[in-house]
Amino acid sequence: MNKLKLACLLLLSGLGLSCAAFDHDGRIGYCGGNHRLRVVDLDMAPDPIAEKERVKRWFVRLRADGTGECRTVIRIRDNDGEEVGREVAYRLRPGMNEISVEPSERYRLSRGEHCFEVVADIDRTPRRVDAERRFCAREIGKRRWSMRS
C-alpha cells in the first residue's frame, strides 16, 4: 500500500468516511445516476416488538440496477423524519443487497402506525430510495407492533 493510500485510510477512517477513489480495482465510485436503487423489503428485529422495547436491528433488502459496484451511506427514518436506523456505509453490488442497520438507541414505537423509508446518498446527496411498497409497523394489540401484515 503506498503512502498516499495509507494516509487517506488513516485520516478518513478517523472521520468515519471511506476512500472510494482509492479502491484496488479503481472502479468503485459513489452511487450516482447510473445506479437505480429500489427497496424490496424492510424488516426489524424483534418482530413483533413490545412497547418501550427498542428495535435491535433493521434489515434492508435493496436492489441495485447498474453495471458496477458503488458506495453509499444507508439510513432509515420514520414518517416524521426521525432517524430510526443509524447511517452505515455500504458497498452495493449489482442485484440484491442485504444490509443490516444499527437502530437508533432512543427510538421506540408508541402510536398506532409507524411507517419507514430508506435514505441513501446518491451523488453524495441523501435521497429517499423508491420502494416496492410502504413499510409500516402497525399496532397488533396489547401494545405490540409488527411489520408483518
PDB file of C-alpha atoms in Angstrom:
ATOM      1  CA  MET A   1       0.000   0.000   0.000  1.00  0.00           C
ATOM      2  CA  ASN A   2       1.524   3.283  -0.965  1.00  0.00           C
ATOM      3  CA  LYS A   3       1.874   6.183   1.446  1.00  0.00           C
ATOM      4  CA  LEU A   4      -0.966   8.189  -0.111  1.00  0.00           C
ATOM      5  CA  LYS A   5      -3.446   5.326   0.311  1.00  0.00           C
ATOM      6  CA  LEU A   6      -2.315   4.732   3.864  1.00  0.00           C
ATOM      7  CA  ALA A   7      -2.607   8.419   4.754  1.00  0.00           C
ATOM      8  CA  CYS A   8      -6.093   8.588   3.216  1.00  0.00           C
ATOM      9  CA  LEU A   9      -7.249   5.482   5.055  1.00  0.00           C
ATOM     10  CA  LEU A  10      -5.939   6.704   8.395  1.00  0.00           C
ATOM     11  CA  LEU A  11      -7.336  10.205   8.035  1.00  0.00           C
ATOM     12  CA  LEU A  12     -10.754   9.278   6.676  1.00  0.00           C
ATOM     13  CA  SER A  13     -11.289   6.241   8.898  1.00  0.00           C
ATOM     14  CA  GLY A  14     -10.815   8.540  11.876  1.00  0.00           C
ATOM     15  CA  LEU A  15     -13.595  10.723  10.451  1.00  0.00           C
ATOM     16  CA  GLY A  16     -15.836   7.729   9.673  1.00  0.00           C
ATOM     17  CA  LEU A  17     -15.513   8.181   5.896  1.00  0.00           C
ATOM     18  CA  SER A  18     -14.230   5.943   3.127  1.00  0.00           C
ATOM     19  CA  CYS A  19     -11.595   6.122   0.399  1.00  0.00           C
ATOM     20  CA  ALA A  20     -13.747   5.108  -2.562  1.00  0.00           C
ATOM     21  CA  ALA A  21     -11.398   6.700  -5.064  1.00  0.00           C
ATOM     22  CA  PHE A  22      -8.519   4.526  -3.890  1.00  0.00           C
ATOM     23  CA  ASP A  23     -10.004   1.016  -4.200  1.00  0.00           C
ATOM     24  CA  HIS A  24      -7.593  -1.519  -5.671  1.00  0.00           C
ATOM     25  CA  ASP A  25      -9.626  -2.067  -8.839  1.00  0.00           C
ATOM     26  CA  GLY A  26     -10.191   1.649  -9.443  1.00  0.00           C
ATOM     27  CA  ARG A  27     -13.845   1.044 -10.400  1.00  0.00           C
ATOM     28  CA  ILE A  28     -15.722   1.633  -7.161  1.00  0.00           C
ATOM     29  CA  GLY A  29     -17.314   5.045  -7.067  1.00  0.00           C
ATOM     30  CA  TYR A  30     -20.138   6.692  -5.233  1.00  0.00           C
ATOM     31  CA  CYS A  31     -23.669   5.683  -6.257  1.00  0.00           C
ATOM     32  CA  GLY A  32     -24.979   8.052  -8.881  1.00  0.00           C
ATOM     33  CA  GLY A  33     -27.426   8.381 -11.740  1.00  0.00           C
ATOM     34  CA  ASN A  34     -26.366   5.134 -13.417  1.00  0.00           C
ATOM     35  CA  HIS A  35     -27.273   3.105 -10.286  1.00  0.00           C
ATOM     36  CA  ARG A  36     -31.041   2.694  -9.865  1.00  0.00           C
ATOM     37  CA  LEU A  37     -31.845   1.634  -6.295  1.00  0.00           C
ATOM     38  CA  ARG A  38     -35.087   0.097  -5.029  1.00  0.00           C
ATOM     39  CA  VAL A  39     -36.084  -1.124  -1.563  1.00  0.00           C
ATOM     40  CA  VAL A  40     -37.524  -4.626  -1.884  1.00  0.00           C
ATOM     41  CA  ASP A  41     -38.005  -5.323   1.819  1.00  0.00           C
ATOM     42  CA  LEU A  42     -37.521  -3.671   5.199  1.00  0.00           C
ATOM     43  CA  ASP A  43     -37.771  -5.620   8.464  1.00  0.00           C
ATOM     44  CA  MET A  44     -36.987  -5.121  12.115  1.00  0.00           C
ATOM     45  CA  ALA A  45     -35.975  -7.496  14.875  1.00  0.00           C
ATOM     46  CA  PRO A  46     -37.592  -8.429  17.064  1.00  0.00           C
ATOM     47  CA  ASP A  47     -40.938  -8.573  15.298  1.00  0.00           C
ATOM     48  CA  PRO A  48     -43.366  -8.215  16.938  1.00  0.00           C
ATOM     49  CA  ILE A  49     -41.982  -5.673  19.381  1.00  0.00           C
ATOM     50  CA  ALA A  50     -43.494  -4.551  22.683  1.00  0.00           C
ATOM     51  CA  GLU A  51     -43.996  -1.002  23.888  1.00  0.00           C
ATOM     52  CA  LYS A  52     -40.826   0.527  25.375  1.00  0.00           C
ATOM     53  CA  GLU A  53     -38.709  -2.232  23.799  1.00  0.00           C
ATOM     54  CA  ARG A  54     -36.130  -0.973  21.351  1.00  0.00           C
ATOM     55  CA  VAL A  55     -35.525  -2.345  17.876  1.00  0.00           C
ATOM     56  CA  LYS A  56     -32.361  -4.435  17.997  1.00  0.00           C
ATOM     57  CA  ARG A  57     -31.668  -4.497  14.244  1.00  0.00           C
ATOM     58  CA  TRP A  58     -33.081  -3.279  10.923  1.00  0.00           C
ATOM     59  CA  PHE A  59     -32.738  -5.357   7.755  1.00  0.00           C
ATOM     60  CA  VAL A  60     -32.936  -3.802   4.296  1.00  0.00           C
ATOM     61  CA  ARG A  61     -33.100  -5.725   1.016  1.00  0.00           C
ATOM     62  CA  LEU A  62     -32.055  -3.269  -1.659  1.00  0.00           C
ATOM     63  CA  ARG A  63     -31.885  -3.974  -5.390  1.00  0.00           C
ATOM     64  CA  ALA A  64     -29.232  -2.075  -7.314  1.00  0.00           C
ATOM     65  CA  ASP A  65     -29.595  -1.964 -11.081  1.00  0.00           C
ATOM     66  CA  GLY A  66     -26.322  -0.817 -12.542  1.00  0.00           C
ATOM     67  CA  THR A  67     -23.215  -2.041 -14.248  1.00  0.00           C
ATOM     68  CA  GLY A  68     -20.797  -1.833 -11.364  1.00  0.00           C
ATOM     69  CA  GLU A  69     -20.382  -1.561  -7.638  1.00  0.00           C
ATOM     70  CA  CYS A  70     -20.857   1.709  -5.813  1.00  0.00           C
ATOM     71  CA  ARG A  71     -20.538   3.061  -2.299  1.00  0.00           C
ATOM     72  CA  THR A  72     -23.347   4.758  -0.444  1.00  0.00           C
ATOM     73  CA  VAL A  73     -24.497   5.580   3.056  1.00  0.00           C
ATOM     74  CA  ILE A  74     -27.789   3.982   4.112  1.00  0.00           C
ATOM     75  CA  ARG A  75     -30.052   5.235   6.905  1.00  0.00           C
ATOM     76  CA  ILE A  76     -33.663   4.579   7.919  1.00  0.00           C
ATOM     77  CA  ARG A  77     -36.101   7.204   9.114  1.00  0.00           C
ATOM     78  CA  ASP A  78     -39.750   7.241  10.118  1.00  0.00           C
ATOM     79  CA  ASN A  79     -42.547   9.241   8.509  1.00  0.00           C
ATOM     80  CA  ASP A  80     -41.835  12.122  10.919  1.00  0.00           C
ATOM     81  CA  GLY A  81     -38.258  12.358   9.623  1.00  0.00           C
ATOM     82  CA  GLU A  82     -36.714  10.932  12.804  1.00  0.00           C
ATOM     83  CA  GLU A  83     -33.698   8.711  12.155  1.00  0.00           C
ATOM     84  CA  VAL A  84     -34.516   5.206  13.421  1.00  0.00           C
ATOM     85  CA  GLY A  85     -31.585   3.367  11.803  1.00  0.00           C
ATOM     86  CA  ARG A  86     -28.098   4.819  12.086  1.00  0.00           C
ATOM     87  CA  GLU A  87     -26.195   5.501   8.919  1.00  0.00           C
ATOM     88  CA  VAL A  88     -23.977   2.733   7.616  1.00  0.00           C
ATOM     89  CA  ALA A  89     -21.511   2.960   4.741  1.00  0.00           C
ATOM     90  CA  TYR A  90     -22.138   0.126   2.310  1.00  0.00           C
ATOM     91  CA  ARG A  91     -20.669  -1.169  -0.929  1.00  0.00           C
ATOM     92  CA  LEU A  92     -23.593  -2.058  -3.209  1.00  0.00           C
ATOM     93  CA  ARG A  93     -23.214  -4.766  -5.812  1.00  0.00           C
ATOM     94  CA  PRO A  94     -25.467  -5.108  -8.865  1.00  0.00           C
ATOM     95  CA  GLY A  95     -28.534  -7.176  -7.943  1.00  0.00           C
ATOM     96  CA  MET A  96     -29.893  -7.850  -4.462  1.00  0.00           C
ATOM     97  CA  ASN A  97     -28.063  -6.443  -1.417  1.00  0.00           C
ATOM     98  CA  GLU A  98     -28.945  -7.424   2.144  1.00  0.00           C
ATOM     99  CA  ILE A  99     -27.950  -4.725   4.611  1.00  0.00           C
ATOM    100  CA  SER A 100     -28.059  -4.811   8.398  1.00  0.00           C
ATOM    101  CA  VAL A 101     -28.547  -1.404  10.031  1.00  0.00           C
ATOM    102  CA  GLU A 102     -27.959  -0.496  13.685  1.00  0.00           C
ATOM    103  CA  PRO A 103     -31.020   1.055  15.341  1.00  0.00           C
ATOM    104  CA  SER A 104     -31.182   4.433  16.998  1.00  0.00           C
ATOM    105  CA  GLU A 105     -30.857   3.883  20.758  1.00  0.00           C
ATOM    106  CA  ARG A 106     -33.679   6.271  21.651  1.00  0.00           C
ATOM    107  CA  TYR A 107     -36.351   5.304  19.115  1.00  0.00           C
ATOM    108  CA  ARG A 108     -39.441   3.487  20.433  1.00  0.00           C
ATOM    109  CA  LEU A 109     -42.760   2.616  18.821  1.00  0.00           C
ATOM    110  CA  SER A 110     -45.659   4.350  20.551  1.00  0.00           C
ATOM    111  CA  ARG A 111     -48.564   5.164  18.214  1.00  0.00           C
ATOM    112  CA  GLY A 112     -50.904   3.030  16.097  1.00  0.00           C
ATOM    113  CA  GLU A 113     -48.765   3.067  12.946  1.00  0.00           C
ATOM    114  CA  HIS A 114     -45.159   3.931  12.147  1.00  0.00           C
ATOM    115  CA  CYS A 115     -44.046   3.991   8.504  1.00  0.00           C
ATOM    116  CA  PHE A 116     -40.408   3.982   7.442  1.00  0.00           C
ATOM    117  CA  GLU A 117     -38.263   4.898   4.467  1.00  0.00           C
ATOM    118  CA  VAL A 118     -34.717   4.124   3.427  1.00  0.00           C
ATOM    119  CA  VAL A 119     -32.429   7.005   2.544  1.00  0.00           C
ATOM    120  CA  ALA A 120     -29.233   6.581   0.515  1.00  0.00           C
ATOM    121  CA  ASP A 121     -26.557   9.025  -0.570  1.00  0.00           C
ATOM    122  CA  ILE A 122     -26.927   9.369  -4.351  1.00  0.00           C
ATOM    123  CA  ASP A 123     -24.314  11.587  -5.961  1.00  0.00           C
ATOM    124  CA  ARG A 124     -23.306  12.377  -2.344  1.00  0.00           C
ATOM    125  CA  THR A 125     -26.772  13.791  -1.568  1.00  0.00           C
ATOM    126  CA  PRO A 126     -29.172  11.957   0.806  1.00  0.00           C
ATOM    127  CA  ARG A 127     -32.314  10.865  -1.082  1.00  0.00           C
ATOM    128  CA  ARG A 128     -35.264   8.647  -0.290  1.00  0.00           C
ATOM    129  CA  VAL A 129     -34.974   5.321  -2.113  1.00  0.00           C
ATOM    130  CA  ASP A 130     -38.009   4.195  -4.111  1.00  0.00           C
ATOM    131  CA  ALA A 131     -39.742   1.215  -2.568  1.00  0.00           C
ATOM    132  CA  GLU A 132     -41.946  -1.555  -3.925  1.00  0.00           C
ATOM    133  CA  ARG A 133     -44.491  -0.813  -1.174  1.00  0.00           C
ATOM    134  CA  ARG A 134     -44.936   1.099   2.092  1.00  0.00           C
ATOM    135  CA  PHE A 135     -43.132  -0.374   5.083  1.00  0.00           C
ATOM    136  CA  CYS A 136     -45.086   0.197   8.284  1.00  0.00           C
ATOM    137  CA  ALA A 137     -45.202  -1.223  11.790  1.00  0.00           C
ATOM    138  CA  ARG A 138     -48.788  -1.471  12.970  1.00  0.00           C
ATOM    139  CA  GLU A 139     -50.121  -1.968  16.442  1.00  0.00           C
ATOM    140  CA  ILE A 140     -51.405  -5.546  16.662  1.00  0.00           C
ATOM    141  CA  GLY A 141     -52.843  -5.371  20.176  1.00  0.00           C
ATOM    142  CA  LYS A 142     -51.626  -5.345  23.769  1.00  0.00           C
ATOM    143  CA  ARG A 143     -49.206  -2.504  22.918  1.00  0.00           C
ATOM    144  CA  ARG A 144     -47.241  -4.634  20.437  1.00  0.00           C
ATOM    145  CA  TRP A 145     -46.244  -3.711  16.856  1.00  0.00           C
ATOM    146  CA  SER A 146     -45.387  -5.769  13.801  1.00  0.00           C
ATOM    147  CA  MET A 147     -44.241  -5.043  10.257  1.00  0.00           C
ATOM    148  CA  ARG A 148     -45.778  -8.315   9.039  1.00  0.00           C
ATOM    149  CA  SER A 149     -49.254  -7.714   7.690  1.00  0.00           C
TER     150      SER A 149
END
